[in-house]
mmCIF file of C-alpha atoms in Angstrom:
data_model
loop_
_atom_site.group_PDB
_atom_site.id
_atom_site.type_symbol
_atom_site.label_atom_id
_atom_site.label_comp_id
_atom_site.label_asym_id
_atom_site.label_seq_id
_atom_site.Cartn_x
_atom_site.Cartn_y
_atom_site.Cartn_z
ATOM 1 C CA ALA A 1 -182.776 -37.832 36.740
ATOM 2 C CA GLN A 2 -181.476 -37.624 33.003
ATOM 3 C CA LYS A 3 -184.036 -35.975 30.752
ATOM 4 C CA ILE A 4 -182.750 -37.331 27.515
ATOM 5 C CA THR A 5 -180.783 -40.666 27.378
ATOM 6 C CA GLN A 6 -178.598 -41.876 24.377
ATOM 7 C CA THR A 7 -177.410 -45.333 25.660
ATOM 8 C CA GLN A 8 -175.308 -45.892 22.197
ATOM 9 C CA PRO A 9 -171.762 -43.813 22.625
ATOM 10 C CA GLY A 10 -170.816 -45.164 19.390
ATOM 11 C CA MET A 11 -172.324 -47.089 16.131
ATOM 12 C CA PHE A 12 -170.837 -48.517 13.177
ATOM 13 C CA VAL A 13 -172.689 -48.885 10.091
ATOM 14 C CA GLN A 14 -172.019 -50.300 6.638
ATOM 15 C CA GLU A 15 -172.552 -47.976 3.325
ATOM 16 C CA LYS A 16 -175.736 -48.200 2.194
ATOM 17 C CA GLU A 17 -177.440 -49.861 5.314
ATOM 18 C CA ALA A 18 -179.856 -48.433 7.449
ATOM 19 C CA VAL A 19 -178.988 -47.567 11.263
ATOM 20 C CA THR A 20 -181.009 -46.781 14.077
ATOM 21 C CA LEU A 21 -180.066 -44.178 16.993
ATOM 22 C CA ASP A 22 -181.727 -44.634 20.294
ATOM 23 C CA CYS A 23 -183.206 -41.997 22.200
ATOM 24 C CA THR A 24 -185.461 -42.144 25.299
ATOM 25 C CA TYR A 25 -186.644 -39.113 27.463
ATOM 26 C CA ASP A 26 -188.221 -38.223 30.700
ATOM 27 C CA THR A 27 -191.202 -35.738 30.900
ATOM 28 C CA SER A 28 -194.359 -35.059 32.709
ATOM 29 C CA ASP A 29 -195.634 -32.598 30.220
ATOM 30 C CA GLN A 30 -197.987 -33.719 27.466
ATOM 31 C CA SER A 31 -196.769 -30.984 25.201
ATOM 32 C CA TYR A 32 -193.248 -31.108 23.995
ATOM 33 C CA GLY A 33 -191.281 -31.417 20.967
ATOM 34 C CA LEU A 34 -188.248 -33.772 20.219
ATOM 35 C CA PHE A 35 -185.351 -32.862 17.853
ATOM 36 C CA TRP A 36 -182.314 -34.636 16.351
ATOM 37 C CA TYR A 37 -179.141 -32.802 15.488
ATOM 38 C CA LYS A 38 -175.960 -33.818 13.469
ATOM 39 C CA GLN A 39 -172.487 -32.516 14.719
ATOM 40 C CA PRO A 40 -169.719 -33.501 11.881
ATOM 41 C CA SER A 41 -165.997 -33.346 12.654
ATOM 42 C CA SER A 42 -166.040 -29.759 11.607
ATOM 43 C CA GLY A 43 -168.191 -28.781 14.743
ATOM 44 C CA GLU A 44 -171.386 -27.291 13.500
ATOM 45 C CA MET A 45 -174.537 -28.241 15.093
ATOM 46 C CA ILE A 46 -177.176 -29.066 12.106
ATOM 47 C CA PHE A 47 -180.822 -29.611 12.643
ATOM 48 C CA LEU A 48 -182.098 -32.690 11.350
ATOM 49 C CA ILE A 49 -185.778 -33.541 11.994
ATOM 50 C CA TYR A 50 -188.571 -32.517 14.505
ATOM 51 C CA GLN A 51 -191.543 -34.346 16.062
ATOM 52 C CA GLY A 52 -194.017 -32.937 18.251
ATOM 53 C CA SER A 53 -195.761 -34.893 21.049
ATOM 54 C CA TYR A 54 -199.148 -34.530 19.386
ATOM 55 C CA ASP A 55 -198.080 -35.606 15.939
ATOM 56 C CA GLU A 56 -199.802 -38.758 15.007
ATOM 57 C CA GLN A 57 -197.472 -39.615 12.024
ATOM 58 C CA ASN A 58 -193.496 -40.123 12.454
ATOM 59 C CA ALA A 59 -191.670 -37.136 11.040
ATOM 60 C CA THR A 60 -189.455 -37.894 7.952
ATOM 61 C CA GLU A 61 -187.178 -36.001 6.185
ATOM 62 C CA GLY A 62 -185.294 -37.543 3.439
ATOM 63 C CA ARG A 63 -183.263 -40.341 4.481
ATOM 64 C CA TYR A 64 -184.123 -39.556 8.033
ATOM 65 C CA SER A 65 -187.062 -40.785 9.995
ATOM 66 C CA LEU A 66 -187.915 -40.453 13.469
ATOM 67 C CA ASN A 67 -189.461 -43.593 15.110
ATOM 68 C CA PHE A 68 -191.834 -42.167 17.921
ATOM 69 C CA GLN A 69 -193.070 -44.426 20.341
ATOM 70 C CA LYS A 70 -195.058 -41.808 23.023
ATOM 71 C CA ALA A 71 -195.699 -44.823 25.452
ATOM 72 C CA ARG A 72 -192.285 -45.684 25.685
ATOM 73 C CA LYS A 73 -190.989 -42.309 25.628
ATOM 74 C CA SER A 74 -188.732 -43.072 22.727
ATOM 75 C CA ALA A 75 -187.883 -41.188 19.646
ATOM 76 C CA ASN A 76 -185.332 -42.947 17.889
ATOM 77 C CA LEU A 77 -183.491 -41.752 14.868
ATOM 78 C CA VAL A 78 -183.389 -43.799 11.537
ATOM 79 C CA ILE A 79 -181.147 -43.147 8.787
ATOM 80 C CA SER A 80 -181.799 -45.149 5.638
ATOM 81 C CA ALA A 81 -179.168 -45.861 2.882
ATOM 82 C CA SER A 82 -176.099 -44.560 5.112
ATOM 83 C CA GLN A 83 -173.574 -42.809 3.436
ATOM 84 C CA LEU A 84 -169.794 -41.927 4.286
ATOM 85 C CA GLY A 85 -170.871 -38.147 4.944
ATOM 86 C CA ASP A 86 -173.234 -39.481 7.715
ATOM 87 C CA SER A 87 -170.428 -40.175 9.743
ATOM 88 C CA ALA A 88 -170.824 -37.641 12.707
ATOM 89 C CA MET A 89 -172.071 -37.190 16.319
ATOM 90 C CA TYR A 90 -175.957 -37.387 16.627
ATOM 91 C CA PHE A 91 -177.751 -35.636 19.531
ATOM 92 C CA CYS A 92 -181.167 -36.098 20.631
ATOM 93 C CA ALA A 93 -183.123 -33.046 22.407
ATOM 94 C CA MET A 94 -186.251 -32.238 23.809
ATOM 95 C CA ARG A 95 -188.126 -28.902 24.425
ATOM 96 C CA GLU A 96 -190.722 -28.774 27.301
ATOM 97 C CA PRO A 97 -193.099 -26.201 27.984
ATOM 98 C CA ARG A 98 -191.637 -25.049 31.125
ATOM 99 C CA SER A 99 -188.705 -26.866 32.782
ATOM 100 C CA SER A 100 -186.806 -25.857 36.007
ATOM 101 C CA GLY A 101 -187.962 -22.542 35.951
ATOM 102 C CA SER A 102 -186.392 -21.865 32.584
ATOM 103 C CA ALA A 103 -189.144 -21.818 29.802
ATOM 104 C CA ARG A 104 -188.761 -23.623 26.702
ATOM 105 C CA GLN A 105 -185.092 -24.575 26.878
ATOM 106 C CA LEU A 106 -183.438 -27.370 24.722
ATOM 107 C CA THR A 107 -182.166 -30.254 26.826
ATOM 108 C CA PHE A 108 -179.919 -32.265 24.856
ATOM 109 C CA GLY A 109 -178.262 -36.001 25.290
ATOM 110 C CA SER A 110 -174.826 -36.922 25.604
ATOM 111 C CA GLY A 111 -174.838 -38.186 21.869
ATOM 112 C CA THR A 112 -174.171 -41.120 19.740
ATOM 113 C CA GLN A 113 -170.834 -41.135 17.373
ATOM 114 C CA LEU A 114 -171.956 -42.666 14.382
ATOM 115 C CA THR A 115 -169.198 -44.226 11.800
ATOM 116 C CA VAL A 116 -170.213 -45.270 8.322
ATOM 117 C CA LEU A 117 -167.916 -48.112 6.959
ATOM 118 C CA PRO A 118 -167.039 -48.257 3.189
ATOM 119 C CA ASN B 1 -177.798 -16.385 4.748
ATOM 120 C CA ALA B 2 -175.847 -15.785 7.623
ATOM 121 C CA GLY B 3 -178.159 -17.389 10.257
ATOM 122 C CA VAL B 4 -176.325 -16.921 13.692
ATOM 123 C CA THR B 5 -172.832 -15.512 13.837
ATOM 124 C CA GLN B 6 -170.700 -15.915 16.534
ATOM 125 C CA THR B 7 -167.318 -14.297 17.246
ATOM 126 C CA PRO B 8 -164.605 -15.007 17.934
ATOM 127 C CA LYS B 9 -164.164 -18.586 16.583
ATOM 128 C CA PHE B 10 -161.219 -19.464 19.005
ATOM 129 C CA GLN B 11 -159.763 -17.556 22.133
ATOM 130 C CA VAL B 12 -157.073 -18.480 24.519
ATOM 131 C CA LEU B 13 -157.490 -16.781 27.766
ATOM 132 C CA LYS B 14 -155.309 -16.412 30.970
ATOM 133 C CA THR B 15 -157.027 -17.559 34.209
ATOM 134 C CA GLY B 16 -158.568 -14.445 35.798
ATOM 135 C CA GLN B 17 -159.045 -12.502 32.323
ATOM 136 C CA SER B 18 -162.150 -11.291 31.319
ATOM 137 C CA MET B 19 -163.967 -11.685 27.866
ATOM 138 C CA THR B 20 -167.223 -11.203 25.716
ATOM 139 C CA LEU B 21 -168.402 -13.559 23.118
ATOM 140 C CA GLN B 22 -170.427 -12.113 20.577
ATOM 141 C CA CYS B 23 -173.506 -13.720 18.855
ATOM 142 C CA ALA B 24 -176.199 -12.222 16.507
ATOM 143 C CA GLN B 25 -178.895 -13.960 14.537
ATOM 144 C CA ASP B 26 -180.814 -12.239 11.108
ATOM 145 C CA MET B 27 -183.753 -14.980 11.611
ATOM 146 C CA ASN B 28 -185.901 -12.620 13.515
ATOM 147 C CA HIS B 29 -186.102 -15.334 16.532
ATOM 148 C CA ASN B 30 -187.290 -14.159 19.875
ATOM 149 C CA SER B 31 -185.522 -16.733 21.775
ATOM 150 C CA MET B 32 -181.652 -16.735 22.029
ATOM 151 C CA TYR B 33 -179.499 -19.435 24.005
ATOM 152 C CA TRP B 34 -175.996 -19.914 25.004
ATOM 153 C CA TYR B 35 -174.696 -23.683 25.577
ATOM 154 C CA ARG B 36 -171.478 -25.079 26.478
ATOM 155 C CA GLN B 37 -170.012 -28.533 25.055
ATOM 156 C CA ASP B 38 -167.767 -30.611 27.141
ATOM 157 C CA PRO B 39 -166.599 -34.006 25.824
ATOM 158 C CA GLY B 40 -169.062 -37.037 26.616
ATOM 159 C CA MET B 41 -171.373 -34.212 28.194
ATOM 160 C CA GLY B 42 -173.315 -33.168 25.239
ATOM 161 C CA LEU B 43 -174.753 -29.653 25.198
ATOM 162 C CA ARG B 44 -175.558 -27.791 28.537
ATOM 163 C CA LEU B 45 -177.676 -24.619 28.415
ATOM 164 C CA ILE B 46 -175.784 -21.667 30.229
ATOM 165 C CA TYR B 47 -178.279 -18.946 29.935
ATOM 166 C CA TYR B 48 -181.608 -18.257 27.824
ATOM 167 C CA SER B 49 -183.513 -15.283 26.554
ATOM 168 C CA ALA B 50 -187.100 -15.562 25.443
ATOM 169 C CA SER B 51 -187.473 -12.229 24.342
ATOM 170 C CA GLU B 52 -185.460 -8.716 23.968
ATOM 171 C CA GLY B 53 -184.883 -7.635 27.575
ATOM 172 C CA THR B 54 -185.560 -10.938 29.501
ATOM 173 C CA THR B 55 -182.885 -13.384 30.558
ATOM 174 C CA ASP B 56 -182.998 -17.018 32.530
ATOM 175 C CA LYS B 57 -180.348 -19.070 34.022
ATOM 176 C CA GLY B 58 -179.925 -22.485 32.572
ATOM 177 C CA GLU B 59 -178.257 -25.564 33.829
ATOM 178 C CA VAL B 60 -174.691 -24.094 34.451
ATOM 179 C CA PRO B 61 -174.579 -20.332 34.642
ATOM 180 C CA ASN B 62 -172.118 -19.737 37.520
ATOM 181 C CA GLY B 63 -169.053 -17.732 36.128
ATOM 182 C CA TYR B 64 -171.250 -16.335 33.716
ATOM 183 C CA ASN B 65 -173.063 -13.250 32.536
ATOM 184 C CA VAL B 66 -175.429 -12.283 29.810
ATOM 185 C CA SER B 67 -176.899 -9.253 27.956
ATOM 186 C CA ARG B 68 -179.700 -9.269 25.340
ATOM 187 C CA LEU B 69 -178.867 -6.154 23.463
ATOM 188 C CA ASN B 70 -181.532 -6.141 21.409
ATOM 189 C CA LYS B 71 -183.667 -8.766 19.435
ATOM 190 C CA ARG B 72 -180.614 -9.850 17.430
ATOM 191 C CA GLU B 73 -177.945 -9.608 19.893
ATOM 192 C CA PHE B 74 -176.958 -11.957 22.856
ATOM 193 C CA SER B 75 -173.751 -11.702 24.470
ATOM 194 C CA LEU B 76 -171.987 -14.069 26.919
ATOM 195 C CA ARG B 77 -169.320 -12.548 29.366
ATOM 196 C CA LEU B 78 -166.581 -14.181 31.446
ATOM 197 C CA GLU B 79 -166.028 -11.789 34.365
ATOM 198 C CA SER B 80 -163.157 -13.964 35.498
ATOM 199 C CA ALA B 81 -161.812 -16.746 33.278
ATOM 200 C CA ALA B 82 -161.285 -20.120 34.979
ATOM 201 C CA PRO B 83 -159.607 -23.271 33.339
ATOM 202 C CA SER B 84 -163.101 -25.147 34.318
ATOM 203 C CA GLN B 85 -164.546 -22.895 31.702
ATOM 204 C CA THR B 86 -162.328 -24.391 28.858
ATOM 205 C CA SER B 87 -164.933 -25.463 26.355
ATOM 206 C CA VAL B 88 -166.707 -24.957 23.071
ATOM 207 C CA TYR B 89 -169.453 -22.422 23.285
ATOM 208 C CA PHE B 90 -172.608 -22.351 21.148
ATOM 209 C CA CYS B 91 -174.967 -19.635 20.720
ATOM 210 C CA ALA B 92 -178.324 -20.508 19.110
ATOM 211 C CA SER B 93 -181.763 -18.919 18.194
ATOM 212 C CA SER B 94 -185.206 -20.397 17.629
ATOM 213 C CA GLU B 95 -188.819 -19.437 17.401
ATOM 214 C CA ALA B 96 -190.935 -20.489 20.685
ATOM 215 C CA GLN B 97 -191.419 -24.322 19.735
ATOM 216 C CA GLY B 98 -189.310 -24.729 16.681
ATOM 217 C CA PRO B 99 -185.615 -25.874 16.348
ATOM 218 C CA ALA B 100 -182.860 -24.271 17.427
ATOM 219 C CA PHE B 101 -180.097 -22.928 14.891
ATOM 220 C CA PHE B 102 -176.760 -22.643 16.063
ATOM 221 C CA GLY B 103 -173.612 -20.670 15.243
ATOM 222 C CA GLN B 104 -170.354 -22.110 14.265
ATOM 223 C CA GLY B 105 -168.905 -22.096 17.897
ATOM 224 C CA THR B 106 -166.232 -20.609 19.649
ATOM 225 C CA ARG B 107 -163.336 -22.772 21.254
ATOM 226 C CA LEU B 108 -162.206 -21.144 24.114
ATOM 227 C CA THR B 109 -159.339 -22.470 26.229
ATOM 228 C CA VAL B 110 -158.248 -20.972 29.384
ATOM 229 C CA VAL B 111 -154.961 -21.537 30.751
#
């Protein structure tokens, strides 16, 4: 079974509007971390935001916020006031204390390609 | 602010050739990782090192070996390259529960 599922291969948003990128995860651990990364066309992986499973408040970093719904096992990324420079691939990732014998690895979803339209 | 440095950035190999991808980090992180990225499949973990002197297999370790030379350096070796190993390779490092920080990537083509 997929540990991280991103169901939106591609998304479009108008400049200055908000957009939500979906991420659901599967774990039986109580302690885990959720991360979002941005990969622009230049190829580098840029860390955006982190949410711990015990954090009571949703994480925010500037225009990025993470809509964390623990019971639904979802960790959606919300980008407010989209900019042309937000056009990129976005990856959701999860770190569990131990998975398949390899401690503390990061498992990634397949990504969502976001295009911001002028 | 070097962060994570990978070399080389691009490489073309012939089937059966060997090569080593180098990775170094200057953030004093204990954990280091090698991932490969293929179209439509996100990043998949090849090998992982929790600390100096330890390595663990990830999701797709076959055809690869790693060496954690010291706390800073973590290399990935392809002993006999195959076309299926054509991919973009990323090295990353992190503290135990924190985010992973990535190198610029190595685009490898095996012909």
